[in-house]
XYZ file of C-alpha atoms in Angstrom:
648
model
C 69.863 75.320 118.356
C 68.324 75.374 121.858
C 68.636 77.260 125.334
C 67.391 75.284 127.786
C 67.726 74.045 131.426
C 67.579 70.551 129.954
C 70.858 68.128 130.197
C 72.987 67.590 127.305
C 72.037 64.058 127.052
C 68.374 65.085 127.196
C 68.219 68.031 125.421
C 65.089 67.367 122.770
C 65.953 68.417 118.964
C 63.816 71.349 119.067
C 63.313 73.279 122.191
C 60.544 75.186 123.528
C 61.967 78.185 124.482
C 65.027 78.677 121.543
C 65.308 78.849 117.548
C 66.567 76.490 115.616
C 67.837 77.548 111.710
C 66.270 75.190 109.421
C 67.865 74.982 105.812
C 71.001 77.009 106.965
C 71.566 78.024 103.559
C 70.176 78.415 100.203
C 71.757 78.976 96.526
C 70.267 82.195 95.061
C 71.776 83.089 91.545
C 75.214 82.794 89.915
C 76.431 85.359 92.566
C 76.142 82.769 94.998
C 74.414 85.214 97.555
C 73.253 83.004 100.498
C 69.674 83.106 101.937
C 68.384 82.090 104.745
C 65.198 80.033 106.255
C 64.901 80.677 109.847
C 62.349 79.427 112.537
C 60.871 80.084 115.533
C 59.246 77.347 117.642
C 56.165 77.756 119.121
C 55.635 74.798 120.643
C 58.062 72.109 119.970
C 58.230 69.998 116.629
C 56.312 72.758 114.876
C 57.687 75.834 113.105
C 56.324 79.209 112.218
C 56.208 80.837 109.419
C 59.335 81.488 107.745
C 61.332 83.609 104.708
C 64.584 82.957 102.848
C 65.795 85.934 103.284
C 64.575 88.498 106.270
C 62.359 87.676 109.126
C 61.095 89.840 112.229
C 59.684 87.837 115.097
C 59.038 89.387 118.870
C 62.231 87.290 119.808
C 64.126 87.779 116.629
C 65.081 90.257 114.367
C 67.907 90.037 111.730
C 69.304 91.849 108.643
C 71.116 90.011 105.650
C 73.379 91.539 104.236
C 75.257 90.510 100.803
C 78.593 90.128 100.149
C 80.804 89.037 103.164
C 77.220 87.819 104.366
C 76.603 88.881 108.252
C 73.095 88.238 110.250
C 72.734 90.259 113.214
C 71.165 89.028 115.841
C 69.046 90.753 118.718
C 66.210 89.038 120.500
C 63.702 89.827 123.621
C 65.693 87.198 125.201
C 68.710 88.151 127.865
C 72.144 89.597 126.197
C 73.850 86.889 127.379
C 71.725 84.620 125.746
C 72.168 86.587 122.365
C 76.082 85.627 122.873
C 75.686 82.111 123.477
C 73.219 82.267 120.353
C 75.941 84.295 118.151
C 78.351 81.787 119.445
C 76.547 78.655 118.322
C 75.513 80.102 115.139
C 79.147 81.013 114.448
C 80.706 77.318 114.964
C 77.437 75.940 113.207
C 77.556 77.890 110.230
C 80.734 79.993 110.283
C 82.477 78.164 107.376
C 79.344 78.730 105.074
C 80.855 82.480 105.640
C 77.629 83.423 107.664
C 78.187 85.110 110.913
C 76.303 85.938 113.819
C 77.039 89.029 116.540
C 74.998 89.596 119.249
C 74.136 93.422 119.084
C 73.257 95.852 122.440
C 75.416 94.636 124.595
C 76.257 97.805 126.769
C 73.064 96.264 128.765
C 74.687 93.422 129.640
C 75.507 94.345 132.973
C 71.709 94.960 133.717
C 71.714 90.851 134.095
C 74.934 90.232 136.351
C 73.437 90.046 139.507
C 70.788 87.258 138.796
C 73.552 85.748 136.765
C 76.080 85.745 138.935
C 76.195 82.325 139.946
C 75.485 81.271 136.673
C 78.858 83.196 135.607
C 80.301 81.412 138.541
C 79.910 78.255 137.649
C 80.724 78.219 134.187
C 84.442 79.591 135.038
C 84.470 76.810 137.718
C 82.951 74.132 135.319
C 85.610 75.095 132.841
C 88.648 75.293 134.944
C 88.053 71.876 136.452
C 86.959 70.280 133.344
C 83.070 69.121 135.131
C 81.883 71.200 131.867
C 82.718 70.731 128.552
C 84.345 73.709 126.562
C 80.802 73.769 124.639
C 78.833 74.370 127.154
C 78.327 77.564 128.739
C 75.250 79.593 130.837
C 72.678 81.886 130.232
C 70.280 83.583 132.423
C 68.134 80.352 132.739
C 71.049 77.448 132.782
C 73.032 75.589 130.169
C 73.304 76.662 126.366
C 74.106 73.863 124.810
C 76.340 72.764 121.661
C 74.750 71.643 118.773
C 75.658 68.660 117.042
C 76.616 70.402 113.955
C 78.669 72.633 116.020
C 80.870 69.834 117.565
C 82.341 68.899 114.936
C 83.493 72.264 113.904
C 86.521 74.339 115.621
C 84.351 76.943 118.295
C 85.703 74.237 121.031
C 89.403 76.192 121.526
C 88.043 79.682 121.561
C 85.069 78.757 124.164
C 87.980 77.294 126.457
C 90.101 80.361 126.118
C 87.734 82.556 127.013
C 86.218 80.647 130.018
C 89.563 80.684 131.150
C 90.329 84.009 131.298
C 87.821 85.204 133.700
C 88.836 84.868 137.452
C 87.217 84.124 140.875
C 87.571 87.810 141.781
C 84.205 89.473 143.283
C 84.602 92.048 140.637
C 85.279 89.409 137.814
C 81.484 89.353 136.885
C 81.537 91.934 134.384
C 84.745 90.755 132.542
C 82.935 86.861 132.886
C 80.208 88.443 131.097
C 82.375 90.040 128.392
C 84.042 87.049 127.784
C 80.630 85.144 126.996
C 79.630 88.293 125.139
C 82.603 87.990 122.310
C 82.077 84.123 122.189
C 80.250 84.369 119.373
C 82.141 87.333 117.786
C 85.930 85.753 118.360
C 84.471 82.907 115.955
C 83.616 85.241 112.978
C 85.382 84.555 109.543
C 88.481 87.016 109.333
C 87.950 89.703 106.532
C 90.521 89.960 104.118
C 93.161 92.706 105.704
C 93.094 96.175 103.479
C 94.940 96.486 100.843
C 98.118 98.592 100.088
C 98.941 98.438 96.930
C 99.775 101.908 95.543
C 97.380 101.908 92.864
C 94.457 100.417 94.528
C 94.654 100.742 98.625
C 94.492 104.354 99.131
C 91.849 104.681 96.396
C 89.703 102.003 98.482
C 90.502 104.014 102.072
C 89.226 107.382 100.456
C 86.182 105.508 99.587
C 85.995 103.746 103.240
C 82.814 104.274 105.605
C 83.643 107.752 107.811
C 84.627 106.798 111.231
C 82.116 104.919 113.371
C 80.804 106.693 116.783
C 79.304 104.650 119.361
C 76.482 107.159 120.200
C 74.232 104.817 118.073
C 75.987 101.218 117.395
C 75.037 100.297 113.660
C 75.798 97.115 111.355
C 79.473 97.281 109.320
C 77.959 98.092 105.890
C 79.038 95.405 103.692
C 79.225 96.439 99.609
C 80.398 95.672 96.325
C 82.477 97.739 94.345
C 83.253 97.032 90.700
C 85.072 100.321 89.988
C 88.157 100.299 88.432
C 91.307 101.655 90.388
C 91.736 105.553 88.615
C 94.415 106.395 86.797
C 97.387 107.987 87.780
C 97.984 111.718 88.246
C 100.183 112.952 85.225
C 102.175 115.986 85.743
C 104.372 117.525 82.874
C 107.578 119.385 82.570
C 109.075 121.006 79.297
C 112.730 122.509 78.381
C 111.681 124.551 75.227
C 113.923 126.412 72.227
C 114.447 129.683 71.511
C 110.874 130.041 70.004
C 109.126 128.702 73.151
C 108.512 125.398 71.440
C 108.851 122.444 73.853
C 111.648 119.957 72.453
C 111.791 117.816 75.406
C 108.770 117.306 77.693
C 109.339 114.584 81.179
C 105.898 113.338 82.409
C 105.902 111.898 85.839
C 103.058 109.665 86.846
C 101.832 110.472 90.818
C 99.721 108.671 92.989
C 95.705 109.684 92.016
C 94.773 110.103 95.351
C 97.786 111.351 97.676
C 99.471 114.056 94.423
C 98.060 117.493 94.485
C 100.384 119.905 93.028
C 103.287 118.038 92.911
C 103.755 114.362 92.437
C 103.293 111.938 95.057
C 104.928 108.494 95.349
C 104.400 105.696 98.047
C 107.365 104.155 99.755
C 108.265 100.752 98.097
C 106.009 101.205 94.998
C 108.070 102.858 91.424
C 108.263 105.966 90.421
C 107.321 105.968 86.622
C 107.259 108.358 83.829
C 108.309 109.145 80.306
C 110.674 111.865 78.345
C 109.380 112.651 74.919
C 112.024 114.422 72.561
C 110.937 116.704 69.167
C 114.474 117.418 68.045
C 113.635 119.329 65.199
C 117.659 119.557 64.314
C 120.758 117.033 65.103
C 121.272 117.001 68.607
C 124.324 114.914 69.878
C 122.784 113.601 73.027
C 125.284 110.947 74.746
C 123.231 109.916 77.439
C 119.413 110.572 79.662
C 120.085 109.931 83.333
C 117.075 110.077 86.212
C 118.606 111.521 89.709
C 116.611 111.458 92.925
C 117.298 112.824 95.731
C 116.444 113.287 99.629
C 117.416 116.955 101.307
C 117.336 118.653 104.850
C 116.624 122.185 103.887
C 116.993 124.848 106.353
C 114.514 127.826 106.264
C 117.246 130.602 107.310
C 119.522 129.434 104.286
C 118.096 127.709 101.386
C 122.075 127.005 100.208
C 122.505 125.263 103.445
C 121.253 121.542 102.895
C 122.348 118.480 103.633
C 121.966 115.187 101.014
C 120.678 112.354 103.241
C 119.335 110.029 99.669
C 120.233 109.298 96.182
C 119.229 107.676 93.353
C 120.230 106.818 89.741
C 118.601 105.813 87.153
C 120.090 105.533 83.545
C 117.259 106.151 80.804
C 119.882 106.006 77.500
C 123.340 106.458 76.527
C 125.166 105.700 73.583
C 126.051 102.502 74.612
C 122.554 101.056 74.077
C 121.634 101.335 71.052
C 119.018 102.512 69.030
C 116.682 105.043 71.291
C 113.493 104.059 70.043
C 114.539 100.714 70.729
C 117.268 100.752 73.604
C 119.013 97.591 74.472
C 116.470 95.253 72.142
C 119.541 93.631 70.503
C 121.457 90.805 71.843
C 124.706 91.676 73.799
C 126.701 90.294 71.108
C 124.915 92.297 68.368
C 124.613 95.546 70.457
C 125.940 98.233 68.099
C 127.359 101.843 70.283
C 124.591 104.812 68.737
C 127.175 107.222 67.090
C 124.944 109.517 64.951
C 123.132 112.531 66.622
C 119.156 112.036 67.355
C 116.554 113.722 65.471
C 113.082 113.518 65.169
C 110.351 111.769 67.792
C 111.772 109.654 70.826
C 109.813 108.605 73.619
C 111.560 107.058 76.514
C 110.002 105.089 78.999
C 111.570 104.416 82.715
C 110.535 103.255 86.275
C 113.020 103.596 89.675
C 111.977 101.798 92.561
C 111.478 103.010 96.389
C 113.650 101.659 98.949
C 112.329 101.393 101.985
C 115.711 101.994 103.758
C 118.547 104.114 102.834
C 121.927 104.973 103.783
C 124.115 107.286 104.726
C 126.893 108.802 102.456
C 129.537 106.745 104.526
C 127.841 103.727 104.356
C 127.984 103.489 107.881
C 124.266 104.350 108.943
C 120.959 102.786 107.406
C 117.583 104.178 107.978
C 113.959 104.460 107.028
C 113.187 107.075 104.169
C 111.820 109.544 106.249
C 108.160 110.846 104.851
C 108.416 114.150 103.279
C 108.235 117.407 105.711
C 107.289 121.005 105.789
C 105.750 122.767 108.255
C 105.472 126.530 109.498
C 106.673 125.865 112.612
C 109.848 124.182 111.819
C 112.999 125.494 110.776
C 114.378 122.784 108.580
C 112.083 120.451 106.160
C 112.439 116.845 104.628
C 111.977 117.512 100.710
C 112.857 115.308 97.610
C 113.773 116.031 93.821
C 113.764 114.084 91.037
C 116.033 115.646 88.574
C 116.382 114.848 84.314
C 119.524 115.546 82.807
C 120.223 115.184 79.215
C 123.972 115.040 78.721
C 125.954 115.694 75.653
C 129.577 115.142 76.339
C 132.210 117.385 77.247
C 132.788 120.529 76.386
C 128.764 120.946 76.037
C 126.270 121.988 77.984
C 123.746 120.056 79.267
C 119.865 120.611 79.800
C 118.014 119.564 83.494
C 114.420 119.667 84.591
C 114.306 119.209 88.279
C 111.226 119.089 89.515
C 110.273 118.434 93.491
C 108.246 115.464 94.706
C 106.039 113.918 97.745
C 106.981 110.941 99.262
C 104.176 109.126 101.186
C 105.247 106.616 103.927
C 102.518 104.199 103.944
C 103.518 102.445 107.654
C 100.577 100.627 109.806
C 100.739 100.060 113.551
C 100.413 96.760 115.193
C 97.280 95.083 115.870
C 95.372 95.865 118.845
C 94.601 93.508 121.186
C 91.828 90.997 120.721
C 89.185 92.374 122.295
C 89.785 95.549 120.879
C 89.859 93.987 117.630
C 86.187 92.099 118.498
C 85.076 95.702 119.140
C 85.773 97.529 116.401
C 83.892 94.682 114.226
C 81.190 94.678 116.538
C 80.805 98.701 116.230
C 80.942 98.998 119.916
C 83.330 100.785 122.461
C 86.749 98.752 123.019
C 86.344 97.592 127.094
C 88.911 99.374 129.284
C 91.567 98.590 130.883
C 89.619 96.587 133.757
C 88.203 94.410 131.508
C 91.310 93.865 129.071
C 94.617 94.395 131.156
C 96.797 92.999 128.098
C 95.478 95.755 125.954
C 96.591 99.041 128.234
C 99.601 100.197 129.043
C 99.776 101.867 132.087
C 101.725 105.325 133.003
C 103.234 105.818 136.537
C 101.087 106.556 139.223
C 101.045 110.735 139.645
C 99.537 112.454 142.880
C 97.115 115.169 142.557
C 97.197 117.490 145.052
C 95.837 120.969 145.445
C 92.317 122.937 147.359
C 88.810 122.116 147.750
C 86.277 125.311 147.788
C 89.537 127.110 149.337
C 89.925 124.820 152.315
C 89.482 121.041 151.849
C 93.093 119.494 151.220
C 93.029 116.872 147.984
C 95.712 114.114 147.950
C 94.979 111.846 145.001
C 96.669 109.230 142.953
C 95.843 109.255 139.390
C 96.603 106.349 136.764
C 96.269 107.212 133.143
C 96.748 104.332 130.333
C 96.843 104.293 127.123
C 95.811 101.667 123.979
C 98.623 98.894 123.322
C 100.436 99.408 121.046
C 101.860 103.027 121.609
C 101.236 103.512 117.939
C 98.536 105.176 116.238
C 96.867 106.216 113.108
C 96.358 109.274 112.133
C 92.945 110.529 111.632
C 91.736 107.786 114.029
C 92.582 108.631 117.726
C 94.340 107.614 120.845
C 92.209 105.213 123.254
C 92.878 106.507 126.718
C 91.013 105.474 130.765
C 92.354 107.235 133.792
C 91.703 105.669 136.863
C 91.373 108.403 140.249
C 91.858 106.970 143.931
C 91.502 109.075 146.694
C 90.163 108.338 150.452
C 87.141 111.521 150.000
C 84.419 110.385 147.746
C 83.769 114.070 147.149
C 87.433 114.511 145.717
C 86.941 111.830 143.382
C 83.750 113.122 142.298
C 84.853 116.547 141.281
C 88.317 115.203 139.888
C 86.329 112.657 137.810
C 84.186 115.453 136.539
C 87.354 117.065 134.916
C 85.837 119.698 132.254
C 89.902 120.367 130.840
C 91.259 117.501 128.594
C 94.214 116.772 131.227
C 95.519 114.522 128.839
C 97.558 116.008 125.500
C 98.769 115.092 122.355
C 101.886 117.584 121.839
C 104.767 117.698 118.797
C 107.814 118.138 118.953
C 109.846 119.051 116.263
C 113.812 119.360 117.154
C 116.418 120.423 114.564
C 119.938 120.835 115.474
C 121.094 121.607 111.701
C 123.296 124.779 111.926
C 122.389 125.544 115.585
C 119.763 123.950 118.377
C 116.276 124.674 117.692
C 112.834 122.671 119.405
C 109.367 123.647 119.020
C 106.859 122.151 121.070
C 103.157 122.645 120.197
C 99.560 120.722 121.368
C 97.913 118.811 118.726
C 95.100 117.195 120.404
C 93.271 116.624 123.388
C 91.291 114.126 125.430
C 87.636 113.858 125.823
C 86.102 112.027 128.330
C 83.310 109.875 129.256
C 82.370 107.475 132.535
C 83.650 104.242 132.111
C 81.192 101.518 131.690
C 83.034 98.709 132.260
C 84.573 99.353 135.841
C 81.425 100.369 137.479
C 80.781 96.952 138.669
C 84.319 96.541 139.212
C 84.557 98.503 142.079
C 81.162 99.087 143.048
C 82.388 98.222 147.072
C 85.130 101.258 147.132
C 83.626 104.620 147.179
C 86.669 106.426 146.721
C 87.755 105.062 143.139
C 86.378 106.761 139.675
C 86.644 105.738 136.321
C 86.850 107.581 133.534
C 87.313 106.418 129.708
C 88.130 108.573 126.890
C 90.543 109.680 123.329
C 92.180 111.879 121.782
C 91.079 112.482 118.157
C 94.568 112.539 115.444
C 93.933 114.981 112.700
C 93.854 113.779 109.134
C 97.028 115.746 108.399
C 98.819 115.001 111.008
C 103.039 114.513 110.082
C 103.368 110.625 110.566
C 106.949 110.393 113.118
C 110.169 111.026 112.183
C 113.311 110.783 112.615
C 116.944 110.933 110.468
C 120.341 112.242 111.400
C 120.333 115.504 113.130
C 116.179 116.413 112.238
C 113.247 114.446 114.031
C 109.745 114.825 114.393
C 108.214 113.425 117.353
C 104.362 112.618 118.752
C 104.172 112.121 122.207
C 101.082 111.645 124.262
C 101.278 114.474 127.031
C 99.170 113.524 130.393
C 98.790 117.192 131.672
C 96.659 118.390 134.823
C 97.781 116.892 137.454
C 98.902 113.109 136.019
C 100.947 113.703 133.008
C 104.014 115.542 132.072
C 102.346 118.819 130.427
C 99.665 118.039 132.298
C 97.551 120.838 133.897
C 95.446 121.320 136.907
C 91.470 119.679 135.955
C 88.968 122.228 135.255
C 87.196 120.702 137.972
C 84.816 123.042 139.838
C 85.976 124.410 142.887
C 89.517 123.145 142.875
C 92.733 124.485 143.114
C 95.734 122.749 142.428
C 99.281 123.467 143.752
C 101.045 122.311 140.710
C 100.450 123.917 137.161
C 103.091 122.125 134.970
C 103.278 118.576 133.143
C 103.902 115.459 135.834
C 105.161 112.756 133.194
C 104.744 112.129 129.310
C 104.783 109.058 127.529
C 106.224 108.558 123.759
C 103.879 107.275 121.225
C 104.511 106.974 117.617
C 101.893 108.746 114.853
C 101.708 106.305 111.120
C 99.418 106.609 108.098
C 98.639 103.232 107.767
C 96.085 100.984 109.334
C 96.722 97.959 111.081
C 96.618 94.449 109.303
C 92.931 93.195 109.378
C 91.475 95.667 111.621
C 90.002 99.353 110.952
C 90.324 101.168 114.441
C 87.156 103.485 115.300
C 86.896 106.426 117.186
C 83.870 106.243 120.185
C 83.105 110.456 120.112
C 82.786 112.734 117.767
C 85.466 115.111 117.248
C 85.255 118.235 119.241
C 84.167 121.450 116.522
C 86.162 123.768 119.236
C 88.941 122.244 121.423
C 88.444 123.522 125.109
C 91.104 126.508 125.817
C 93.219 126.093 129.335
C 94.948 129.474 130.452
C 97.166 126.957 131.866
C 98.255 124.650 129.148
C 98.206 127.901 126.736
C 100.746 129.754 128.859
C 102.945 126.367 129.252
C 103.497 126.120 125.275
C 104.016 129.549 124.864
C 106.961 129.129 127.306
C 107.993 126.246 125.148
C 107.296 126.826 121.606
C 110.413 128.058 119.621
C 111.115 131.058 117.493
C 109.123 131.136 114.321
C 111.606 130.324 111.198
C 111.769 132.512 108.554
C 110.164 130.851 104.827
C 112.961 129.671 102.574
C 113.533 131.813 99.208
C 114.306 128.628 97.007
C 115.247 124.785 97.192
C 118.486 123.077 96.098
């Protein structure tokens, strides 16, 4: 492939000033691990030296990596010229499962003004069809298709992407973003994560740790072989008088998500076992599984209400021979009528719902994920309760045992150039540069004192990632835009040293009597925003600022059944936000202290299909203490609930 000034129909096979790949690919091995010989042209017909599987040249420098094979590419050439390189090599060689992103691009904007025409006239080329979809600019002139890449499927993408810049003065740095992910909006799909209870979480816990943009490194690619581990076994006995076990129920948790107590995943089976030793005749008539879904209240652990049940019938009678329950044919099924003794083992499985329904039938919901916290007064608890019946007139034995149930729920994807970032390892672009992924509060104004005399009237706009649901231990993407007619105003309020924007909880619970708790979770941290310099580079009185909030690991995912919720909302406090308090901004005053708006969000455990979102910062060691936002959910926080003495 070429980059030259030359015209399509001119364009010699090997150019002066590009690289062409030679042998795009190679066979190495039963693995099938793809090599590569690359070139670089000196002068034109005649290649340099060359390897099969890494070369470093002045103008290009790439690492192969096995297993979902990706080349990176970064060369002494322009960065817009990396992304019409990444592009060609993706629609060349894309269904070989090679890829091709063009790395350091957050010096893009270093070329716009010399390729500002050039930007210019691609959009116009493309929107009145002069151009092909193929062919696009770099810093010198046309970057051609290849042959091999016409007949391949990069044609729709290019034309999207052209299409979506606009004839704006300011549209330079979004034109130049939309050549940038070219290349990268061509890359072969990775499979989505899985969730299968035995295998997904076990591959998350072994996931790369969150990637931060301070230094912008390759996705590491690797092969795992390991087997999925085995599930977490947890046992529970009824013994005799002479503390000899006769009846022990094993319960089989999730490896990674049970601690103490068993954990399940919505959906997936809860399975187990019941081993008898009846060392005498017992006349067992039937082994039933129960499970069941309570709201506990702290203040009074009798006070509960049943919101889930299950039942699950192990033996009885009816079936047969215990050792071998329900084997026969219905016709030749013979009622058990002597009394067990001796070994049994019984084995059993109950499936999750997803949804469940009220006891009058008349309400269906989402199991809710299990709840406790210290600042609540109710909780969201299960039990899974064995009871070995013998008939009337006789007592019966129980082992009821409590249990965690994990709601494994992902968000929606983000939008596609946020996706293209977070494969590319780089910073998602903000809201200037991809309206369809932000959603926007209401405008608040910001007003309050300069250095004790200067009056500040601004408007602040704060948005927030689509869609307004988030993992947790990932964070909230977040850009606040500040417009005010003193450059000095904007300066100071874009220099905000307070988070402004906060992630509160809110846990209601009107079980018994009212009760809310409302308490921060999070905070913003903020940085300049790269990609709206340019964008309003001719107005003076406009900042830009970009930042997240980081979502603890153990965050409770949101909530919400009958009379008990938990909610996450994003808080915008300071002077744009509901909770939102005055900007530690040197030197200013403001006249309101309280929260301006909030906006709901929703908090899962799951990651969206496909896509891994990344935080850009590192996660604060301290959050930043505001006398202001401190004395705000003091006012608001509830009563602290007393601990409950036992469960149901």
């Amino acid at each position: 492939m070429g980059l030259s000034n030359t015209p399509r129909h001119d364009r010699p096979p090997i150019s002066s000033k590009g690289i062409r790949l030679r042998d795009q690919y190679q066979s190495r091995g039963a693995g099938q691990t793809w090599g590569f010989l690359v070139s670089r042209e000196s002068d034109p017909g005649e290649p340099m030296s060359s390897s099969p599987t890494a070369v470093n040249f002045s103008c290009l420098h790439f690492s192969l990596r096995t297993f979902d094979v990706k080349v990176f590419i970064q060369s002494n050439m322009i960065h817009l010229a990396n992304a019409v390189f990444s592009a060609e090599f993706a629609r060349c060689y894309g269904d070989k499962g090679l890829v091709s992103i063009a790395v350091n691009p957050g010096n893009i904007g270093t070329n716009l003004s010399k390729d500002a025409f050039g930007l210019a006239y691609t959009y116009l080329g493309t929107a009145s069809g002069l151009l092909t979809s193929g062919e696009c600019l770099d810093s010198c002139g046309q970057a051609l298709r290849t042959p091999e890449g016409a007949a391949l499927n990069g044609k729709p993408e290019v034309t999207n992407w052209s299409q979506r810049a606009t004839l704006a003065p300011t549209s330079f740095q979004s034109s130049a973003q939309s050549l940038l992910v070219i290349g990268m909006s061509l890359l072969h799909e990775a499979p989505p994560p899985s969730y299968d209870p035995s295998e997904g979480l076990a591959a998350a816990a072994d996931s790369e740790l969150p990637i931060y943009s301070g230094c912008i490194l390759p996705s590491r690619c690797t092969t795992s072989t390991a087997q999925p581990a085995a599930p977490k076994e947890f046992s529970y006995e009824i013994k005799d008088y002479s503390a000899k076990p006769w009846a022990t129920l094993t319960l089989l948790g999730h490896p990674i998500l049970s601690s103490t107590t068993p954990t399940f995943i919505d959906r997936s089976e809860i399975t187990g076992s019941l081993k008898l030793n009846l060392r005498s005749p017992d006349p067992i008539k039937s082994i039933t599984i129960f499970v069941r879904g309570y709201l506990l209240i702290f203040e009074d652990p009798h006070k509960h209400s049943k919101f889930f049940r299950l039942q699950k019938l192990v033996w009885t009678s009816s079936m047969g021979d215990p050792r071998a329950p329900g084997t026969s044919t219905a016709g030749s099924l013979k009622t058990w009528t002597e009394k067990l003794k001796g070994n049994y083992e019984l084995s059993f499985s109950i499936n999750i719902p997803e949804f469940a329904e009220s006891p009058n039938g008349e309400e269906r919901f989402r199991l809710p994920h299990t709840f406790t916290d210290r600042a609540s007064r109710g909780s969201i608890e299960y039990y899974l309760e064995l009871r070995i019946s013998r008939g009337k007139l006789r007592s019966d034995d129980r082992i009821m045992t409590p249990f965690g149930l994990f709601i494994l729920r992902p968000p929606s994807p983000p939008s596609q150039l946020q996706q293209l970032a977070y494969r590319s390892n780089i910073r998602i672009p903000g809201p200037h540069s991809d309206p369809d992924g932000w959603h926007a509060l209401e405008p608040v104004q910001v007003e309050g004192k300069l250095f004790g005399e200067r009056t500040v009237n601004a408007k602040c706009t704060v948005f927030l990632a689509k869609p307004l649901c988030y993992t947790r231990s990932t964070s909230i993407p977040c850009a606040m835009t500040i417009e005010t007619d003193d450059s000095q105003v904007a300066d100071v309020l874009a220099s905000i040293k307070s988070a402004a924007l906060y992630l509160q909880r809110c846990v209601r619970c009107t079980f018994g009597y009212s009760s809310t708790n409302v308490s921060p979770c999070g905070q913003a941290v903020w940085w300049p925003a790269p990609d709206a310099a340019m964008a309003h580079l001719g107005n003076a009185t406009q900042r830009h600022i970009m930042g997240e909030i980081h979502l603890r690991r153990d965050l409770h995912p949101s909530t919400a059944i009958k009379q008990f919720q938990v909610e996450a909302r994003t808080v915008i406090l300071d002077a744009y936000a509901v909770a939102v308090f005055p900007p530690t901004a040197v030197a200013f005053k403001p006249h309101s202290t309280g929260p301006f708006i909030t906006q709901t969000v929703e908090i899962v455990t799951g990651h969206a299909e496909g896509v891994r979102a990344r935080t850009a910062t590192i996660p604060p060691a301290k959050e930043s203490s505001d006398p202001f936002v401190e004395r705000y959910y003091e006012s608001v926080a509830g009563p602290k609930p007393r601990r409950p003495l036992r469960g149901p």
